[in-house]
Amino acid sequence: MKGCLLLDKPCGLSSFETIDNLKKITGLDKVGHVGTLDPLATGLLLTCLGKATKLAQFLSGWDKEYVAQIKLGTNTDTWDREGNVLETLQNPAVTEEEVAQAVKQLTGEVSLLAPEFSALKYQGKRLYQYARAGQKVPRPSKKVHIYSALILEFNSPFLQIKISCSKGTYIRSFAYELGQKLGCGAAVWELRRTKLGPYPVEDSLLLEQVKEIVKNNQIEKHLISLPNVLAHLPRVVLAAEGYQKVRHGVAFKPQDILEHDPFQRDRWVRILDPEQELLAVGRALCDSGTLLANPEKALFKYERVLVN
């Protein structure tokens, strides 16, 4: 069994606990995921089964979309409802117009402070390890892109908002900064990831549904194949004899290539056989336009080889 499965993570489980559940359901040892979700969050978790675990690094750069419920007038140490409440305003005196203006200021390229309770590292340790020990350490601010932030509903003190953002964006940080701009504090109360790269949450399965399709031997129908999950990478299709070269890590020549998409130097490409099966992922050592200029030089550096 190999491929990627779109999972709708339940509230209350960490991403790793969710993966442990999936391992038990599928009977597989090799199961991973892309894009960690906090236990509080629900929604789309891209899981990698079997050989697909080797592809996680090529899938981590995708943009994401979330629907968040943010509670204004509340500060917690984790910047969400699971933390210790530090301050509460019963009736934060902010208008919808003020909220809309603050949200507008947090769109585009913005610098967001990392939460104390996060997996980012300082001097080799996770920030949450310092936070749990009661130690204060410098936290980095990270530049991210908030492509859009659409207010869906405002019923004070709760704000429901849809956020489209770049990788590495903490929605908890967005909520914290929003609270600072409004002068009343804010924390994430509910969070759902609704999109990851090209995949919407509507295409995902609950753990209970996965149990059922595994029981009925239908899981293969729901897996995204290795070539398809890397559809964002240019193709390089090799002739049949190129298989053995890839298998043994031997560089192939231009004459081994049947067809290819345009690609740029130092970018990843997916290397396929004539049947469009994924053989490897490589890093281009030249542009596609200069492929024939140096026929004796190596064209790609293998990053991941998928054939035995």
PDB file of N, CA and C in Angstrom, residues 11-54:
ATOM      1  N   CYS A  11     -11.075  16.836  16.550  1.00  0.00           N
ATOM      2  CA  CYS A  11     -10.656  17.701  17.654  1.00  0.00           C
ATOM      3  C   CYS A  11     -10.235  16.836  18.843  1.00  0.00           C
ATOM      4  N   GLY A  12      -9.196  17.264  19.541  1.00  0.00           N
ATOM      5  CA  GLY A  12      -8.779  16.565  20.755  1.00  0.00           C
ATOM      6  C   GLY A  12      -7.611  15.628  20.578  1.00  0.00           C
ATOM      7  N   LEU A  13      -7.316  15.240  19.351  1.00  0.00           N
ATOM      8  CA  LEU A  13      -6.161  14.385  19.074  1.00  0.00           C
ATOM      9  C   LEU A  13      -5.043  15.224  18.470  1.00  0.00           C
ATOM     10  N   SER A  14      -3.817  14.963  18.881  1.00  0.00           N
ATOM     11  CA  SER A  14      -2.684  15.587  18.204  1.00  0.00           C
ATOM     12  C   SER A  14      -2.519  14.941  16.836  1.00  0.00           C
ATOM     13  N   SER A  15      -1.743  15.578  15.984  1.00  0.00           N
ATOM     14  CA  SER A  15      -1.489  14.991  14.662  1.00  0.00           C
ATOM     15  C   SER A  15      -0.814  13.633  14.800  1.00  0.00           C
ATOM     16  N   PHE A  16       0.096  13.512  15.769  1.00  0.00           N
ATOM     17  CA  PHE A  16       0.819  12.251  15.948  1.00  0.00           C
ATOM     18  C   PHE A  16      -0.102  11.153  16.487  1.00  0.00           C
ATOM     19  N   GLU A  17      -1.021  11.520  17.368  1.00  0.00           N
ATOM     20  CA  GLU A  17      -2.000  10.539  17.857  1.00  0.00           C
ATOM     21  C   GLU A  17      -2.922  10.090  16.726  1.00  0.00           C
ATOM     22  N   THR A  18      -3.254  11.024  15.848  1.00  0.00           N
ATOM     23  CA  THR A  18      -4.085  10.690  14.691  1.00  0.00           C
ATOM     24  C   THR A  18      -3.360   9.700  13.789  1.00  0.00           C
ATOM     25  N   ILE A  19      -2.062   9.931  13.584  1.00  0.00           N
ATOM     26  CA  ILE A  19      -1.268   9.020  12.756  1.00  0.00           C
ATOM     27  C   ILE A  19      -1.160   7.651  13.416  1.00  0.00           C
ATOM     28  N   ASP A  20      -1.013   7.607  14.736  1.00  0.00           N
ATOM     29  CA  ASP A  20      -0.984   6.319  15.445  1.00  0.00           C
ATOM     30  C   ASP A  20      -2.280   5.549  15.218  1.00  0.00           C
ATOM     31  N   ASN A  21      -3.402   6.251  15.250  1.00  0.00           N
ATOM     32  CA  ASN A  21      -4.691   5.619  14.973  1.00  0.00           C
ATOM     33  C   ASN A  21      -4.733   5.068  13.558  1.00  0.00           C
ATOM     34  N   LEU A  22      -4.207   5.847  12.616  1.00  0.00           N
ATOM     35  CA  LEU A  22      -4.211   5.419  11.219  1.00  0.00           C
ATOM     36  C   LEU A  22      -3.313   4.198  11.018  1.00  0.00           C
ATOM     37  N   LYS A  23      -2.194   4.147  11.722  1.00  0.00           N
ATOM     38  CA  LYS A  23      -1.316   2.971  11.657  1.00  0.00           C
ATOM     39  C   LYS A  23      -2.060   1.714  12.103  1.00  0.00           C
ATOM     40  N   LYS A  24      -2.798   1.840  13.198  1.00  0.00           N
ATOM     41  CA  LYS A  24      -3.544   0.684  13.717  1.00  0.00           C
ATOM     42  C   LYS A  24      -4.638   0.252  12.746  1.00  0.00           C
ATOM     43  N   ILE A  25      -5.295   1.224  12.132  1.00  0.00           N
ATOM     44  CA  ILE A  25      -6.389   0.913  11.207  1.00  0.00           C
ATOM     45  C   ILE A  25      -5.865   0.222   9.956  1.00  0.00           C
ATOM     46  N   THR A  26      -4.742   0.723   9.418  1.00  0.00           N
ATOM     47  CA  THR A  26      -4.217   0.197   8.150  1.00  0.00           C
ATOM     48  C   THR A  26      -3.275  -0.982   8.343  1.00  0.00           C
ATOM     49  N   GLY A  27      -2.721  -1.126   9.555  1.00  0.00           N
ATOM     50  CA  GLY A  27      -1.737  -2.173   9.793  1.00  0.00           C
ATOM     51  C   GLY A  27      -0.368  -1.843   9.237  1.00  0.00           C
ATOM     52  N   LEU A  28      -0.144  -0.588   8.878  1.00  0.00           N
ATOM     53  CA  LEU A  28       1.135  -0.166   8.312  1.00  0.00           C
ATOM     54  C   LEU A  28       2.033   0.421   9.388  1.00  0.00           C
ATOM     55  N   ASP A  29       3.338   0.177   9.263  1.00  0.00           N
ATOM     56  CA  ASP A  29       4.307   0.796  10.165  1.00  0.00           C
ATOM     57  C   ASP A  29       4.720   2.175   9.660  1.00  0.00           C
ATOM     58  N   LYS A  30       4.808   2.292   8.328  1.00  0.00           N
ATOM     59  CA  LYS A  30       5.264   3.550   7.738  1.00  0.00           C
ATOM     60  C   LYS A  30       4.067   4.427   7.373  1.00  0.00           C
ATOM     61  N   VAL A  31       3.755   5.347   8.267  1.00  0.00           N
ATOM     62  CA  VAL A  31       2.690   6.328   8.037  1.00  0.00           C
ATOM     63  C   VAL A  31       3.184   7.662   8.578  1.00  0.00           C
ATOM     64  N   GLY A  32       3.076   8.703   7.780  1.00  0.00           N
ATOM     65  CA  GLY A  32       3.488  10.035   8.213  1.00  0.00           C
ATOM     66  C   GLY A  32       2.451  11.062   7.808  1.00  0.00           C
ATOM     67  N   HIS A  33       2.791  12.323   8.001  1.00  0.00           N
ATOM     68  CA  HIS A  33       1.853  13.381   7.629  1.00  0.00           C
ATOM     69  C   HIS A  33       2.605  14.642   7.236  1.00  0.00           C
ATOM     70  N   VAL A  34       1.881  15.540   6.604  1.00  0.00           N
ATOM     71  CA  VAL A  34       2.430  16.831   6.185  1.00  0.00           C
ATOM     72  C   VAL A  34       1.597  17.929   6.836  1.00  0.00           C
ATOM     73  N   GLY A  35       2.250  18.856   7.527  1.00  0.00           N
ATOM     74  CA  GLY A  35       1.532  19.989   8.098  1.00  0.00           C
ATOM     75  C   GLY A  35       0.827  19.650   9.388  1.00  0.00           C
ATOM     76  N   THR A  36       1.512  19.837  10.511  1.00  0.00           N
ATOM     77  CA  THR A  36       0.958  19.475  11.820  1.00  0.00           C
ATOM     78  C   THR A  36      -0.209  20.378  12.212  1.00  0.00           C
ATOM     79  N   LEU A  37      -1.228  19.781  12.806  1.00  0.00           N
ATOM     80  CA  LEU A  37      -2.360  20.516  13.372  1.00  0.00           C
ATOM     81  C   LEU A  37      -2.347  20.367  14.891  1.00  0.00           C
ATOM     82  N   ASP A  38      -2.645  21.454  15.604  1.00  0.00           N
ATOM     83  CA  ASP A  38      -2.763  21.390  17.061  1.00  0.00           C
ATOM     84  C   ASP A  38      -3.926  20.478  17.450  1.00  0.00           C
ATOM     85  N   PRO A  39      -3.898  19.923  18.675  1.00  0.00           N
ATOM     86  CA  PRO A  39      -5.024  19.080  19.119  1.00  0.00           C
ATOM     87  C   PRO A  39      -6.380  19.777  19.015  1.00  0.00           C
ATOM     88  N   LEU A  40      -6.406  21.080  19.278  1.00  0.00           N
ATOM     89  CA  LEU A  40      -7.647  21.850  19.199  1.00  0.00           C
ATOM     90  C   LEU A  40      -8.239  21.857  17.794  1.00  0.00           C
ATOM     91  N   ALA A  41      -7.375  21.798  16.790  1.00  0.00           N
ATOM     92  CA  ALA A  41      -7.804  21.984  15.401  1.00  0.00           C
ATOM     93  C   ALA A  41      -8.395  20.714  14.799  1.00  0.00           C
ATOM     94  N   THR A  42      -9.278  20.919  13.843  1.00  0.00           N
ATOM     95  CA  THR A  42      -9.809  19.832  13.027  1.00  0.00           C
ATOM     96  C   THR A  42      -9.452  20.127  11.576  1.00  0.00           C
ATOM     97  N   GLY A  43      -9.786  19.181  10.714  1.00  0.00           N
ATOM     98  CA  GLY A  43      -9.654  19.453   9.291  1.00  0.00           C
ATOM     99  C   GLY A  43      -8.559  18.682   8.601  1.00  0.00           C
ATOM    100  N   LEU A  44      -8.153  19.207   7.474  1.00  0.00           N
ATOM    101  CA  LEU A  44      -7.366  18.459   6.501  1.00  0.00           C
ATOM    102  C   LEU A  44      -5.948  18.162   6.968  1.00  0.00           C
ATOM    103  N   LEU A  45      -5.649  16.882   7.041  1.00  0.00           N
ATOM    104  CA  LEU A  45      -4.308  16.397   7.342  1.00  0.00           C
ATOM    105  C   LEU A  45      -3.916  15.469   6.203  1.00  0.00           C
ATOM    106  N   LEU A  46      -2.859  15.839   5.488  1.00  0.00           N
ATOM    107  CA  LEU A  46      -2.379  14.995   4.392  1.00  0.00           C
ATOM    108  C   LEU A  46      -1.497  13.911   4.984  1.00  0.00           C
ATOM    109  N   THR A  47      -1.929  12.663   4.869  1.00  0.00           N
ATOM    110  CA  THR A  47      -1.166  11.551   5.428  1.00  0.00           C
ATOM    111  C   THR A  47      -0.462  10.789   4.311  1.00  0.00           C
ATOM    112  N   CYS A  48       0.707  10.265   4.639  1.00  0.00           N
ATOM    113  CA  CYS A  48       1.545   9.558   3.668  1.00  0.00           C
ATOM    114  C   CYS A  48       1.691   8.108   4.115  1.00  0.00           C
ATOM    115  N   LEU A  49       1.337   7.183   3.231  1.00  0.00           N
ATOM    116  CA  LEU A  49       1.356   5.759   3.559  1.00  0.00           C
ATOM    117  C   LEU A  49       2.431   5.045   2.749  1.00  0.00           C
ATOM    118  N   GLY A  50       3.156   4.138   3.416  1.00  0.00           N
ATOM    119  CA  GLY A  50       4.167   3.346   2.726  1.00  0.00           C
ATOM    120  C   GLY A  50       5.264   4.224   2.138  1.00  0.00           C
ATOM    121  N   LYS A  51       5.589   3.996   0.872  1.00  0.00           N
ATOM    122  CA  LYS A  51       6.668   4.746   0.223  1.00  0.00           C
ATOM    123  C   LYS A  51       6.385   6.241   0.127  1.00  0.00           C
ATOM    124  N   ALA A  52       5.127   6.619   0.257  1.00  0.00           N
ATOM    125  CA  ALA A  52       4.785   8.044   0.195  1.00  0.00           C
ATOM    126  C   ALA A  52       5.418   8.835   1.335  1.00  0.00           C
ATOM    127  N   THR A  53       5.823   8.146   2.422  1.00  0.00           N
ATOM    128  CA  THR A  53       6.485   8.856   3.523  1.00  0.00           C
ATOM    129  C   THR A  53       7.797   9.482   3.064  1.00  0.00           C
ATOM    130  N   LYS A  54       8.371   8.961   1.986  1.00  0.00           N
ATOM    131  CA  LYS A  54       9.619   9.520   1.460  1.00  0.00           C
ATOM    132  C   LYS A  54       9.407  10.842   0.737  1.00  0.00           C
TER     133      LYS A  54
END
